[in-house]
mmCIF file of C-alpha atoms in Angstrom:
data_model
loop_
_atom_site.group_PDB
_atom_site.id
_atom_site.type_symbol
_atom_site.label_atom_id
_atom_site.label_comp_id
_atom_site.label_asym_id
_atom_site.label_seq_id
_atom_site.Cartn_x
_atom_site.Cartn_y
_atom_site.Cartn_z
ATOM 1 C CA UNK A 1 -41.208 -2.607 -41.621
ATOM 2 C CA UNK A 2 -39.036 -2.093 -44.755
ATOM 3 C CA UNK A 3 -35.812 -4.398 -44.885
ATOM 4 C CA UNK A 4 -33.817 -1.386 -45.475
ATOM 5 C CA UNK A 5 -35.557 0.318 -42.434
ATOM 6 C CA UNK A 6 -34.866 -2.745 -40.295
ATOM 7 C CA UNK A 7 -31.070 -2.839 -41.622
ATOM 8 C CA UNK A 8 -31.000 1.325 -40.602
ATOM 9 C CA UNK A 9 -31.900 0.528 -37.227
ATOM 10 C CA UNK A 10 -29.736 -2.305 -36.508
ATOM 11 C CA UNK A 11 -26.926 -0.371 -38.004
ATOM 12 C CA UNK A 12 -27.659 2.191 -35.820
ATOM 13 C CA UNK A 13 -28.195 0.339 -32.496
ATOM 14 C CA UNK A 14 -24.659 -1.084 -33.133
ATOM 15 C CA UNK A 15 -22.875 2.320 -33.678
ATOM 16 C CA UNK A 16 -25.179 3.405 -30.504
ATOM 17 C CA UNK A 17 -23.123 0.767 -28.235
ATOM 18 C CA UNK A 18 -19.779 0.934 -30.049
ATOM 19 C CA UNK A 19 -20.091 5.007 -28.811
ATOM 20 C CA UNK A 20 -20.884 4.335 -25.132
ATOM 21 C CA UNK A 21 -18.685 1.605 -24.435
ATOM 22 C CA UNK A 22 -15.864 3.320 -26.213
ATOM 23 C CA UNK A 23 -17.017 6.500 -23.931
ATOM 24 C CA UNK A 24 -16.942 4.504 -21.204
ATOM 25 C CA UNK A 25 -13.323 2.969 -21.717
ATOM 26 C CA UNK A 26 -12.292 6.332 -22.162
ATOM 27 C CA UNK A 27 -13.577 7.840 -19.221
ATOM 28 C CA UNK A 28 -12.300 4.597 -17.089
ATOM 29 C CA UNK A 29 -9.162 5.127 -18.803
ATOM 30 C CA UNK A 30 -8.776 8.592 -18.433
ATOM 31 C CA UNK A 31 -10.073 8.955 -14.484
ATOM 32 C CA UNK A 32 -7.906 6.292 -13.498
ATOM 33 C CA UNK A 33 -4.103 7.268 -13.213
ATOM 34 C CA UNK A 34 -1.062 7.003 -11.919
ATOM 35 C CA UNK A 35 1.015 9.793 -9.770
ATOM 36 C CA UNK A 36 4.541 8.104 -10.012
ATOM 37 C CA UNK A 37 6.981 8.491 -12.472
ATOM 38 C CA UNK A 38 10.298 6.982 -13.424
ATOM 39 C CA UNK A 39 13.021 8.326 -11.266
ATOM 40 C CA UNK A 40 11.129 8.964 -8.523
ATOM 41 C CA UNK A 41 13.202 7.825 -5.270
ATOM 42 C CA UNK A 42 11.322 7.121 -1.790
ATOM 43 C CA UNK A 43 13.277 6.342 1.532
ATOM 44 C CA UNK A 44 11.877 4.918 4.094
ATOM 45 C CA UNK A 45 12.727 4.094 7.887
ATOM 46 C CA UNK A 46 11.572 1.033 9.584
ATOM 47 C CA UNK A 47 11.026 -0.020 13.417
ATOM 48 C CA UNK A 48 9.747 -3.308 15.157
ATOM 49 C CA UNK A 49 9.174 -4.081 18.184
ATOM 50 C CA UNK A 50 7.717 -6.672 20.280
ATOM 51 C CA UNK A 51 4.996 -6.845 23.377
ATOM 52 C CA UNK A 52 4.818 -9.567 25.700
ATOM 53 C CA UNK A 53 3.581 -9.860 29.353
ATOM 54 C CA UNK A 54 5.516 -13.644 29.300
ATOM 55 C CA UNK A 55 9.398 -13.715 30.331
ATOM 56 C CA UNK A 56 9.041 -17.771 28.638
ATOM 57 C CA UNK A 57 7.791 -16.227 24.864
ATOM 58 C CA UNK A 58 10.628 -16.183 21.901
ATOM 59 C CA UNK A 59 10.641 -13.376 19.328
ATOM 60 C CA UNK A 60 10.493 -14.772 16.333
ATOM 61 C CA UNK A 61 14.145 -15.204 15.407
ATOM 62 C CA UNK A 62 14.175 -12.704 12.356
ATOM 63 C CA UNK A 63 11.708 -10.574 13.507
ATOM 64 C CA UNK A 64 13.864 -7.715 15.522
ATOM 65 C CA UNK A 65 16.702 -8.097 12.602
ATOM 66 C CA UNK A 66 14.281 -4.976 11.147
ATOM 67 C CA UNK A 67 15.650 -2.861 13.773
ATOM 68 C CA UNK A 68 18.777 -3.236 11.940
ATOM 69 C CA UNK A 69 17.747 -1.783 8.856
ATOM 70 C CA UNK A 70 19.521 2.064 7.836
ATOM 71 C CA UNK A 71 17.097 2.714 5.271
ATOM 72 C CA UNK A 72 14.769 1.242 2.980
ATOM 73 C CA UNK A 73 14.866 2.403 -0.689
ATOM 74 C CA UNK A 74 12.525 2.521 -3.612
ATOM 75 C CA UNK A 75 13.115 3.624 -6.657
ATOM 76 C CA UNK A 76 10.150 3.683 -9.755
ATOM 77 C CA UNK A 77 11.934 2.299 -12.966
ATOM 78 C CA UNK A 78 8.717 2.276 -15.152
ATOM 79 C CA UNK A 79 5.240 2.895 -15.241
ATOM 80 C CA UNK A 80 3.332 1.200 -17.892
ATOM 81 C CA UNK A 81 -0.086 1.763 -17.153
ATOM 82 C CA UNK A 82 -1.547 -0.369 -14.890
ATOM 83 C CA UNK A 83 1.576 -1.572 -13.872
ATOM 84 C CA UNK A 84 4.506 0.577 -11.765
ATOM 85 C CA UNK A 85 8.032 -1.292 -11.689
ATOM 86 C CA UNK A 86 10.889 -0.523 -9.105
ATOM 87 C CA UNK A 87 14.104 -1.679 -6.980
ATOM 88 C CA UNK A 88 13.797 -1.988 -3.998
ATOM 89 C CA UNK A 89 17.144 -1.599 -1.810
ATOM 90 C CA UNK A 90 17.799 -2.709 1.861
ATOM 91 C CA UNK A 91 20.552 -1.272 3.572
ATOM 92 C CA UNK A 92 21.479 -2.533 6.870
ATOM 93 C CA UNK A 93 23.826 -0.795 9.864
ATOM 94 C CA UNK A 94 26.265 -2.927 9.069
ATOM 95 C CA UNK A 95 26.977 -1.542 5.719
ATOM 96 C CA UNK A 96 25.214 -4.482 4.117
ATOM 97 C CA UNK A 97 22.687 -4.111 1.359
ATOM 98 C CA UNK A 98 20.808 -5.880 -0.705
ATOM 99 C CA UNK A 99 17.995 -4.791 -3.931
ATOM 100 C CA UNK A 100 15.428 -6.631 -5.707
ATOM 101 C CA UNK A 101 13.026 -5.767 -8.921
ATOM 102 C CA UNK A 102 9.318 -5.552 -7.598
ATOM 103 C CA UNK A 103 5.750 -4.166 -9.335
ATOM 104 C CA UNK A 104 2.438 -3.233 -8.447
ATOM 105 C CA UNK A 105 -0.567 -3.754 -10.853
ATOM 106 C CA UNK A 106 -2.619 -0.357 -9.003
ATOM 107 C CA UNK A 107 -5.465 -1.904 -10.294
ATOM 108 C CA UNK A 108 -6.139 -5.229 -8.690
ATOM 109 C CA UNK A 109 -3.122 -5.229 -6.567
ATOM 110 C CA UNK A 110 -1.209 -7.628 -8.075
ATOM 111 C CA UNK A 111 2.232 -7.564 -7.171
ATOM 112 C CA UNK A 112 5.959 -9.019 -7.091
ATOM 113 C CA UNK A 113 8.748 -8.178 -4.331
ATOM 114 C CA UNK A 114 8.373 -6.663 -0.965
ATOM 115 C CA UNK A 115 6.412 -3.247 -1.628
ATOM 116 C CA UNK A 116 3.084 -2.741 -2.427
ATOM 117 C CA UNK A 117 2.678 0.978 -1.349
ATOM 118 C CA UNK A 118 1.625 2.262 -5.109
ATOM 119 C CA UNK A 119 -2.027 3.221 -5.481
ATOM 120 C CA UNK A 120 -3.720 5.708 -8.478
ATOM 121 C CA UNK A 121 -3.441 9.126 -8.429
ATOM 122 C CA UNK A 122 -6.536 11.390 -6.608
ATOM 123 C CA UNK A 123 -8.986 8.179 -5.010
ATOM 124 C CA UNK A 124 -11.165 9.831 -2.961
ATOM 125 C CA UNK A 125 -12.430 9.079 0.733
ATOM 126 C CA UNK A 126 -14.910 5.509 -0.006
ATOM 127 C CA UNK A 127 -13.361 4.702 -3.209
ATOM 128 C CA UNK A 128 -11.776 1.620 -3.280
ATOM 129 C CA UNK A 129 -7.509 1.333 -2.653
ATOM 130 C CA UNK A 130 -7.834 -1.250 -5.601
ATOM 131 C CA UNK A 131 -10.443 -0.304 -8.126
ATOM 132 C CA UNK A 132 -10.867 -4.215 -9.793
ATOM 133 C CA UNK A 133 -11.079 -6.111 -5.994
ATOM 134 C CA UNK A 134 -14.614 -5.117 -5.423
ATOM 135 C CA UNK A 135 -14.701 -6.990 -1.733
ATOM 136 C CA UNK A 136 -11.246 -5.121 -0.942
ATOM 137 C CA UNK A 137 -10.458 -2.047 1.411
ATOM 138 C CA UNK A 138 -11.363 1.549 0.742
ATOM 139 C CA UNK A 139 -10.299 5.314 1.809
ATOM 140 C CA UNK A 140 -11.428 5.751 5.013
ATOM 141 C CA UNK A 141 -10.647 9.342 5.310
ATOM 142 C CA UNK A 142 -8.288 12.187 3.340
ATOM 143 C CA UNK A 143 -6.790 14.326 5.797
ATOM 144 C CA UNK A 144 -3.746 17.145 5.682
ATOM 145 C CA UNK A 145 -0.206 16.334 6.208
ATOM 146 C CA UNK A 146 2.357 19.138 6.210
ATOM 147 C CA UNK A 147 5.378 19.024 4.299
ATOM 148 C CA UNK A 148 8.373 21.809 3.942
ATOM 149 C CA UNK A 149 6.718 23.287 1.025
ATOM 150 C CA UNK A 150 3.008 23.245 2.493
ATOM 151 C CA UNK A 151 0.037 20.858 3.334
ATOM 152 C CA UNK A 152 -0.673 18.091 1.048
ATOM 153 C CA UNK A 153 -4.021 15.683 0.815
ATOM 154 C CA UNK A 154 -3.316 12.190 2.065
ATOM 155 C CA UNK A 155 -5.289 9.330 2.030
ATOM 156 C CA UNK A 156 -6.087 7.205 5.173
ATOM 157 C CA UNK A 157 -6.774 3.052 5.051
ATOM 158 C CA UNK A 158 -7.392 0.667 7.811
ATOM 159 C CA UNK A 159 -7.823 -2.946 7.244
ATOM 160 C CA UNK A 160 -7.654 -6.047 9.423
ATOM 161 C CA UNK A 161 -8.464 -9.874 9.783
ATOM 162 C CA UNK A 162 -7.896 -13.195 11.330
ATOM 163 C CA UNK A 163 -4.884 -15.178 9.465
ATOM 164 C CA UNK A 164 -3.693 -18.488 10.655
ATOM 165 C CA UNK A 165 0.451 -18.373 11.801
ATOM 166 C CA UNK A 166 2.499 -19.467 8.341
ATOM 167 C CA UNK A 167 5.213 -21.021 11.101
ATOM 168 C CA UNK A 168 2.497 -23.181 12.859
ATOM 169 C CA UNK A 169 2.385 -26.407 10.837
ATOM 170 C CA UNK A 170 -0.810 -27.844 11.811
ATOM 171 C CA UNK A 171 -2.604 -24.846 11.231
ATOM 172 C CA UNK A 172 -4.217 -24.897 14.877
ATOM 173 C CA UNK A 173 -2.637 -21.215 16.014
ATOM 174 C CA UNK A 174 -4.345 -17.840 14.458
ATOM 175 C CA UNK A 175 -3.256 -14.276 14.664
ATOM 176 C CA UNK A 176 -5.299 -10.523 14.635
ATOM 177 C CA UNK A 177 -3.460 -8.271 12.020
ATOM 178 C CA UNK A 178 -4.382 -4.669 12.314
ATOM 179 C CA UNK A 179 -2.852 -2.352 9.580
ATOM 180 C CA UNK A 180 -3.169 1.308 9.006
ATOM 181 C CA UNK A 181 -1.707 3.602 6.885
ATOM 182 C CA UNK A 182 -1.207 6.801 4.707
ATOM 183 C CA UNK A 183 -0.810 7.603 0.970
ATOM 184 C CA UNK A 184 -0.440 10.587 -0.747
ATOM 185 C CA UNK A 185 -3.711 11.577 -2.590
ATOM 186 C CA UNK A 186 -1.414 13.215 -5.943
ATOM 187 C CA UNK A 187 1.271 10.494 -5.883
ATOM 188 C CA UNK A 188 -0.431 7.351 -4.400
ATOM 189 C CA UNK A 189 2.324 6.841 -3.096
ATOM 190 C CA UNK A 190 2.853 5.003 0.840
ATOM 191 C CA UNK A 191 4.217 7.792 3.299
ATOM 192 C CA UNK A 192 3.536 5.734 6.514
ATOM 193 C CA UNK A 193 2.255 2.406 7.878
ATOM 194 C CA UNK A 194 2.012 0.757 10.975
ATOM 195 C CA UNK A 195 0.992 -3.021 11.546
ATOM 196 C CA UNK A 196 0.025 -5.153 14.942
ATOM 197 C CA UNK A 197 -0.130 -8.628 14.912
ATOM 198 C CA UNK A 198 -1.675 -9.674 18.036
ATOM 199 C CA UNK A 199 -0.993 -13.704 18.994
ATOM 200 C CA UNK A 200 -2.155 -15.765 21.413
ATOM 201 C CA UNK A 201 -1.276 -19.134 22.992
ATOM 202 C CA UNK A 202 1.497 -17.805 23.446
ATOM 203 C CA UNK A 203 0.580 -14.482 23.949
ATOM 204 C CA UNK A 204 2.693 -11.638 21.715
ATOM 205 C CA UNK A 205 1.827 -8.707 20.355
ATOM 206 C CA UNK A 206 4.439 -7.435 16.939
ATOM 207 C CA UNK A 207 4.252 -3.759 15.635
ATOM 208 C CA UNK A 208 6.194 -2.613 12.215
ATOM 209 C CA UNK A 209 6.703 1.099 11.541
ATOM 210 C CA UNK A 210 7.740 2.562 7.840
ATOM 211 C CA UNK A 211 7.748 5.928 7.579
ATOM 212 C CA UNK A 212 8.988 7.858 4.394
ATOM 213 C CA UNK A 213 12.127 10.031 5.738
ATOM 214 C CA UNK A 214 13.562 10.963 2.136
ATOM 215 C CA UNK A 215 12.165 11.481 -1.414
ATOM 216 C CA UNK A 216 13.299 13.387 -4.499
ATOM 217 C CA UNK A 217 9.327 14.023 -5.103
ATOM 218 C CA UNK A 218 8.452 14.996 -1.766
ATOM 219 C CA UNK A 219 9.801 17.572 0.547
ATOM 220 C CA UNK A 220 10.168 15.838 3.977
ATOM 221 C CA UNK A 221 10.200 17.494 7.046
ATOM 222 C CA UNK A 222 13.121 16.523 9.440
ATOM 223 C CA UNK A 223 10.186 15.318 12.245
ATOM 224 C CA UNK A 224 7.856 14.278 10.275
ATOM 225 C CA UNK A 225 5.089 12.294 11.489
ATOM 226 C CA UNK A 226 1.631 10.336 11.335
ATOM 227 C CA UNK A 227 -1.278 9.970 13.490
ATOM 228 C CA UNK A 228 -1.515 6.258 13.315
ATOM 229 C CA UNK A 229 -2.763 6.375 17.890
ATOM 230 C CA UNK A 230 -6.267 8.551 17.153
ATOM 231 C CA UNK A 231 -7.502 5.871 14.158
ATOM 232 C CA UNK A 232 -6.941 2.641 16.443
#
């Protein structure tokens, strides 16, 4: 073989891979996107309550002060692709409030603040919630929610483990955390969750609603509502 020929092919090889991994960063680029924008407001509600069959068990001190909450705010303030930034506002009954700056990397998860309900646009049912954890949660199902201006696709995850209790110092007592919840397929954004914590030794069970009540995007309905029962 000629040098020239040799050169040719190598030349060639090496435009060959520059063409399919710039295809391919392209097509991961463009299937993977976000549905959020800035401005986009979403109010939520939030509930907790507590199960025990023992008059002697304690509530965690600050674990019913959730029950006080009026609303729960967030508010997207950029999106910077993979990254979505927002406030986050607590109001409380008593006229109290209080807001924060959070993000969400919707690739890996990756996040600062107190929300993490941000996923990319259109995953379908068995694709995975984060796209760069490969041992992490997927779609379990896409079913139809209605809204006031018709039936949208929403995405349904479960997930749930054995954590040892952050208040129990010598690491000794563990906890069951079962979490399910909804996100919009177009917006990938959180609609509705609902967590159990299940305790023993003493023996407790803690649930935590959210459900989205108010959005600028979406088009509530006054009684709007999940089936979290029929996926336990």
């Amino acid at each position: 073989m000629s040098k020239k020929i040799g050169l040719a092919i190598i030349v060639f090889v090496v435009v060959l891979t520059v063409v399919i991994v710039s295809a391919y960063v392209l097509q991961s680029s463009t299937s993977r996107t976000i549905g959020v924008n800035v401005g986009d407001v979403f109010t939520y509600s939030m509930t907790g309550r507590a199960d025990t069959y023992d008059e002697n068990v304690t509530v965690p001190a600050n674990f019913l002060d959730i029950n006080k909450v009026d609303y729960y705010r967030v508010e997207i303030i950029s999106v910077e692709y993979p990254v979505v930034s927002y406030v986050e506002t607590t109001k409380f009954k008593n006229g109290t409030s209080f807001s924060y700056d959070g993000m969400v990397n919707v690739e890996d998860g990756g996040n600062s603040g107190g929300f993490w309900g941000i996923y990319l646009a259109n995953l379908k049912k068995g694709s995975l919630t984060r796209p760069d954890v490969s041992d992490g949660v997927s779609v379990a199902d896409t079913v139809m929610v209605s809204y006031l201006d018709g039936d949208r696709e929403t995405n349904f995850v479960s997930a749930e483990g054995q954590f040892y209790d952050p208040t129990d110092e010598l690491y000794t007592r563990q906890y069951y955390d079962y979490m399910w919840f909804y996100f919009d397929k177009e917006t990938g954004i959180l609609v509705g969750l609902k967590n159990m914590q299940i305790y023993s030794a003493p023996d407790i069970m803690l649930v935590v609603e959210y459900r989205l009540v108010e959005s600028n995007v979406l088009q509530i309905p006054p009684n709007f509502s999940l089936d979290f029962d029929s996926n336990f």
